[in-house]
Coordinates of C-alpha atoms in Angstrom, one line a residue:
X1 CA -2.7 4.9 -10.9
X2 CA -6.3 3.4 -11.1
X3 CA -5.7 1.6 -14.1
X4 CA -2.6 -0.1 -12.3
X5 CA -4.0 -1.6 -9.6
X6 CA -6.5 -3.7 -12.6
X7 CA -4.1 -5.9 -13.1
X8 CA -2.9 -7.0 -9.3
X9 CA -6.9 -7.3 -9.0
X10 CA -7.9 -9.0 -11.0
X11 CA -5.1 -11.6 -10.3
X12 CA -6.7 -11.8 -6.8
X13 CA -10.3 -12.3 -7.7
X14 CA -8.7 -15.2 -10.0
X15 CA -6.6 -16.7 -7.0
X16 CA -9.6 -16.6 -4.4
X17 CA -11.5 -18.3 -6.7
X18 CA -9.2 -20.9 -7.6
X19 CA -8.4 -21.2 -3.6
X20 CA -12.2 -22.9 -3.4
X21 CA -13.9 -19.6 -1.9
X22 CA -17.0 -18.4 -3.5
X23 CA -16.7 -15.7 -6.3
X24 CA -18.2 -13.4 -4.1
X25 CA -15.1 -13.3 -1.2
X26 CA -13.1 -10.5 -3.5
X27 CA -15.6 -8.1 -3.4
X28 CA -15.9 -8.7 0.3
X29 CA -12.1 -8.6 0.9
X30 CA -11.2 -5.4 -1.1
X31 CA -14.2 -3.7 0.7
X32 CA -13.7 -4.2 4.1
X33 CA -10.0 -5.2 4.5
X34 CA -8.9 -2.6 1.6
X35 CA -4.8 -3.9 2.3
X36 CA -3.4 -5.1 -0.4
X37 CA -0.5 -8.1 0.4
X38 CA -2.1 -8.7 3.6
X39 CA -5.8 -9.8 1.2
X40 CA -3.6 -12.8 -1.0
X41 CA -2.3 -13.7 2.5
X42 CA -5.4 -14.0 4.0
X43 CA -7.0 -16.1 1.3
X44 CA -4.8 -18.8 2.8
X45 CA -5.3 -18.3 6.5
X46 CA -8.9 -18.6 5.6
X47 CA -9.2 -21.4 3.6
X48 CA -6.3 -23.2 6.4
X49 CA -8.2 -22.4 8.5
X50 CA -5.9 -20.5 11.4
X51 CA -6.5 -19.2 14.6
X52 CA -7.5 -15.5 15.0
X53 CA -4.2 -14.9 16.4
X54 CA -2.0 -15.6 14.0
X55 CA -4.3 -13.9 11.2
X56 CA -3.8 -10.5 13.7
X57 CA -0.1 -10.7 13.7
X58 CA 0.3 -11.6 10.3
X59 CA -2.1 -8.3 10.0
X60 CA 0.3 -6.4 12.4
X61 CA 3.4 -7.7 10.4
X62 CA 2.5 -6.6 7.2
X63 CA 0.8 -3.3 7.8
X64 CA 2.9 -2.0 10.1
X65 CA 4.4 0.9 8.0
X66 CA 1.3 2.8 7.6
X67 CA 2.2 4.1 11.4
X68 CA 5.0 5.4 9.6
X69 CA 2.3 6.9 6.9
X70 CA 0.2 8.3 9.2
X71 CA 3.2 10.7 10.2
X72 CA 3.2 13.0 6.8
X73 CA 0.0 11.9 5.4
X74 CA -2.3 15.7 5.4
X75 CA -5.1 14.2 7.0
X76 CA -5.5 17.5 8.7
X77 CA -7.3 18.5 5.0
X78 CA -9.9 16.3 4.6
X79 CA -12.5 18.2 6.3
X80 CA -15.9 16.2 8.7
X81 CA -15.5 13.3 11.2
X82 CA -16.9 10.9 8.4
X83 CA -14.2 11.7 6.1
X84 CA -11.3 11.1 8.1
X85 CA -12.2 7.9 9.4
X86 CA -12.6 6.5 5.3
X87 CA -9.7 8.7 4.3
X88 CA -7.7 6.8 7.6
X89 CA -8.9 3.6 6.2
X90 CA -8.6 3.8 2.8
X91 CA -4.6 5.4 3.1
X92 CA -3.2 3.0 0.4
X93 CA 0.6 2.8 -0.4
X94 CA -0.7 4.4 -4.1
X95 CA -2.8 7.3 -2.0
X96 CA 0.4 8.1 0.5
X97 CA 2.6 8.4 -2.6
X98 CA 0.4 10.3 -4.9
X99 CA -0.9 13.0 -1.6
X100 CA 2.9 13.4 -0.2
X101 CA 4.3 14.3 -3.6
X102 CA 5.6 17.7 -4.2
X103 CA 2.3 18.4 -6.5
X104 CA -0.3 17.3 -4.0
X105 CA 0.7 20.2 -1.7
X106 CA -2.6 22.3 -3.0
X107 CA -4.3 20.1 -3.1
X108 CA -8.0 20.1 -1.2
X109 CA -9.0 17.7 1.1
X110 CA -12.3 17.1 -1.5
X111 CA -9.5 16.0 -4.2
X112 CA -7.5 14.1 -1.7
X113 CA -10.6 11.3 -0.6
X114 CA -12.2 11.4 -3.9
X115 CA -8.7 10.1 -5.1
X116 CA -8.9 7.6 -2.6
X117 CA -12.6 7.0 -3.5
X118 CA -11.5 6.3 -6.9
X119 CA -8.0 3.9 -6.4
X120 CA -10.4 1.9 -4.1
X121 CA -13.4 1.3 -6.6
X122 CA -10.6 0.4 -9.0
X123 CA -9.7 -2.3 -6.9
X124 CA -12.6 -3.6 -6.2
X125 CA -14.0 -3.8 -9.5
X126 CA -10.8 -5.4 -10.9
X127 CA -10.8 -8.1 -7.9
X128 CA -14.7 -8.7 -8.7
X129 CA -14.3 -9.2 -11.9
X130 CA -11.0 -11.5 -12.1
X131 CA -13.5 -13.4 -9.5
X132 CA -16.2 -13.8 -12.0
X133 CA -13.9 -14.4 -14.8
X134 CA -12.1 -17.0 -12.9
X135 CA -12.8 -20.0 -15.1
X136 CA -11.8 -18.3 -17.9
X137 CA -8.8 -16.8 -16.5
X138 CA -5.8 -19.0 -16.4
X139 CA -4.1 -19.4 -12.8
X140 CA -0.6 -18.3 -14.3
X141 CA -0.8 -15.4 -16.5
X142 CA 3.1 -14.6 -17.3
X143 CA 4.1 -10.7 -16.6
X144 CA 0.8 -10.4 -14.1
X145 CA 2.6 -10.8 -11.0
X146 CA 4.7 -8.2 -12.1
X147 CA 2.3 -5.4 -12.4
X148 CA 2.9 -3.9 -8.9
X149 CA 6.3 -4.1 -8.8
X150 CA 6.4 -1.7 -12.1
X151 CA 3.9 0.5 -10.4
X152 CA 6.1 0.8 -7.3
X153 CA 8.8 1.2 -9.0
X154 CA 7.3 4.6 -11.0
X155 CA 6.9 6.0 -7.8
X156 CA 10.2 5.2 -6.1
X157 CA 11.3 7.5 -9.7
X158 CA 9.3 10.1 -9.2
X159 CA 10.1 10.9 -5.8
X160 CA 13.9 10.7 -6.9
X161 CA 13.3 13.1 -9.3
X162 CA 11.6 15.5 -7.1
X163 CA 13.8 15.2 -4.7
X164 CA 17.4 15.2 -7.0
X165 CA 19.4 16.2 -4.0
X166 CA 18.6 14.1 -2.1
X167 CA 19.9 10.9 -3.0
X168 CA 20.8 9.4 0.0
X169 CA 17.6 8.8 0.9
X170 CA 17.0 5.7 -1.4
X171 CA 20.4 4.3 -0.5
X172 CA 18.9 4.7 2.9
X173 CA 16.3 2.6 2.7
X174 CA 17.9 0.0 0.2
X175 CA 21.1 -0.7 2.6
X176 CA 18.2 -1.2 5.5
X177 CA 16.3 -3.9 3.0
X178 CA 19.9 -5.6 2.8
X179 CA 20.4 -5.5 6.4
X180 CA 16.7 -6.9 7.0
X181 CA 17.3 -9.4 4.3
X182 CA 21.2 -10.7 5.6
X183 CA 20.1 -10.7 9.7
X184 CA 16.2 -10.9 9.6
X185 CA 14.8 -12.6 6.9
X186 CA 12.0 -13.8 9.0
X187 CA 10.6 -10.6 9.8
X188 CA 12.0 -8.7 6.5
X189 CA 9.5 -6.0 5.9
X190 CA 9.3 -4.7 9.9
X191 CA 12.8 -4.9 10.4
X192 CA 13.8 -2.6 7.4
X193 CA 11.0 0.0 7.6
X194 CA 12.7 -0.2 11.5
X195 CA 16.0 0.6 10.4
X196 CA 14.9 2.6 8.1
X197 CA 13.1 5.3 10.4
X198 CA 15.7 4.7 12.6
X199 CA 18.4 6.1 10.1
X200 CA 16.3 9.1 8.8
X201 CA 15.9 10.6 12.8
X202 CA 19.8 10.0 12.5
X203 CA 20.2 11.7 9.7
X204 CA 17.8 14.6 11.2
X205 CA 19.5 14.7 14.4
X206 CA 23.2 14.9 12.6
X207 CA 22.0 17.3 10.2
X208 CA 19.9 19.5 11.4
X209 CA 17.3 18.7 8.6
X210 CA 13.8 19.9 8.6
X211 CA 11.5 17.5 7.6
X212 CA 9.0 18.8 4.3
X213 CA 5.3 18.3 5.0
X214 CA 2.5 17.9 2.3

């Protein structure tokens, strides 16, 4: 999962750099800010640059479904006050999929923020580096831009296959994208984890489902 995230980082340290900032802004980004989408969109909001307002509800917009996270993530492991507040912090879309799987449910809350410990050094290294390799990097590296999706799209599998049975689930969440895209568009991303949520309590409440926890 580590070795994923290289690629995605190191195309940010290479786009900050070409933006005009110093080499130095990855390695602040990825350590404080830690989010992912929201970090390329803030490059350009800070080199515009725009009012505080609109770089919180861009930040709002776009991280929004980690309230959604924060419902099944087992915080309630990782053990000391410390902990929590990093393990809060650092709850990554990578972390949330790799600790709510069906083989994470033994796992300790030591293994659980090491994990995140690890995914987040991987990301700032990779950004740091494609910062200080930025001259020698070319802007456009074909296949790059790509390297999330394929990572994403190794989870979405593995939680199908966990989960055989439960198929609906994925058609779910892709009819709510389609319905986000068609009436939406603007606000894509909060709309469909909105419907989204709103079908699965639907589902719960027709069914009689009990929801698994990690």
């Amino acid at each position: 999962m580590g070795l994923g995230l290289v690629p995605l980082g190191l195309a940010f340290g290479v786009f900050v750099t070409h933006s005009g900032l110093a080499w130095w802004w990855p390695s602040v980004f990825t350590t404080v800010i830690y989010a992912g989408s929201f970090e390329f969109l803030l490059v350009g909001l800070v080199a515009a640059p725009a009012a505080l307002a609109t770089i919180a509800l861009t930040a709002f917009l776009v991280n929004v479904r980690h309230v959604f996270y924060a419902l099944s993530f087992p915080l309630h492991r990782v053990q000391g006050r410390a902990a929590k507040v990093y393990s809060t912090f650092a709850l990554t879309d990578e972390a949330y999929a790799l600790t709510t799987g069906e083989q994470a449910r033994s796992w300790s809350g030591g293994r659980i923020r090491w994990l995140q410990v690890f995914l987040h050094l991987y990301w700032v290294g990779a950004a740091t580096v494609g910062a200080l390799l930025g001259s020698l990097i070319p802007q456009r590296v074909t296949g790059l831009d790509f390297a999330m999706t394929a990572l994403f799209t190794v989870l979405a599998l593995d939680a199908v296959r966990v989960r055989r049975g439960d198929l609906p689930t994925p058609v779910l969440a892709l009819l709510s994208a389609l319905a986000a895209r068609v009436f939406l568009p603007g606000q894509m991303l909060l709309a469909a984890f909105t419907l989204f949520t709103a079908g699965l309590l639907a589902r719960h409440l027709l069914t009689g489902e009990r929801p698994s926890h990690a």
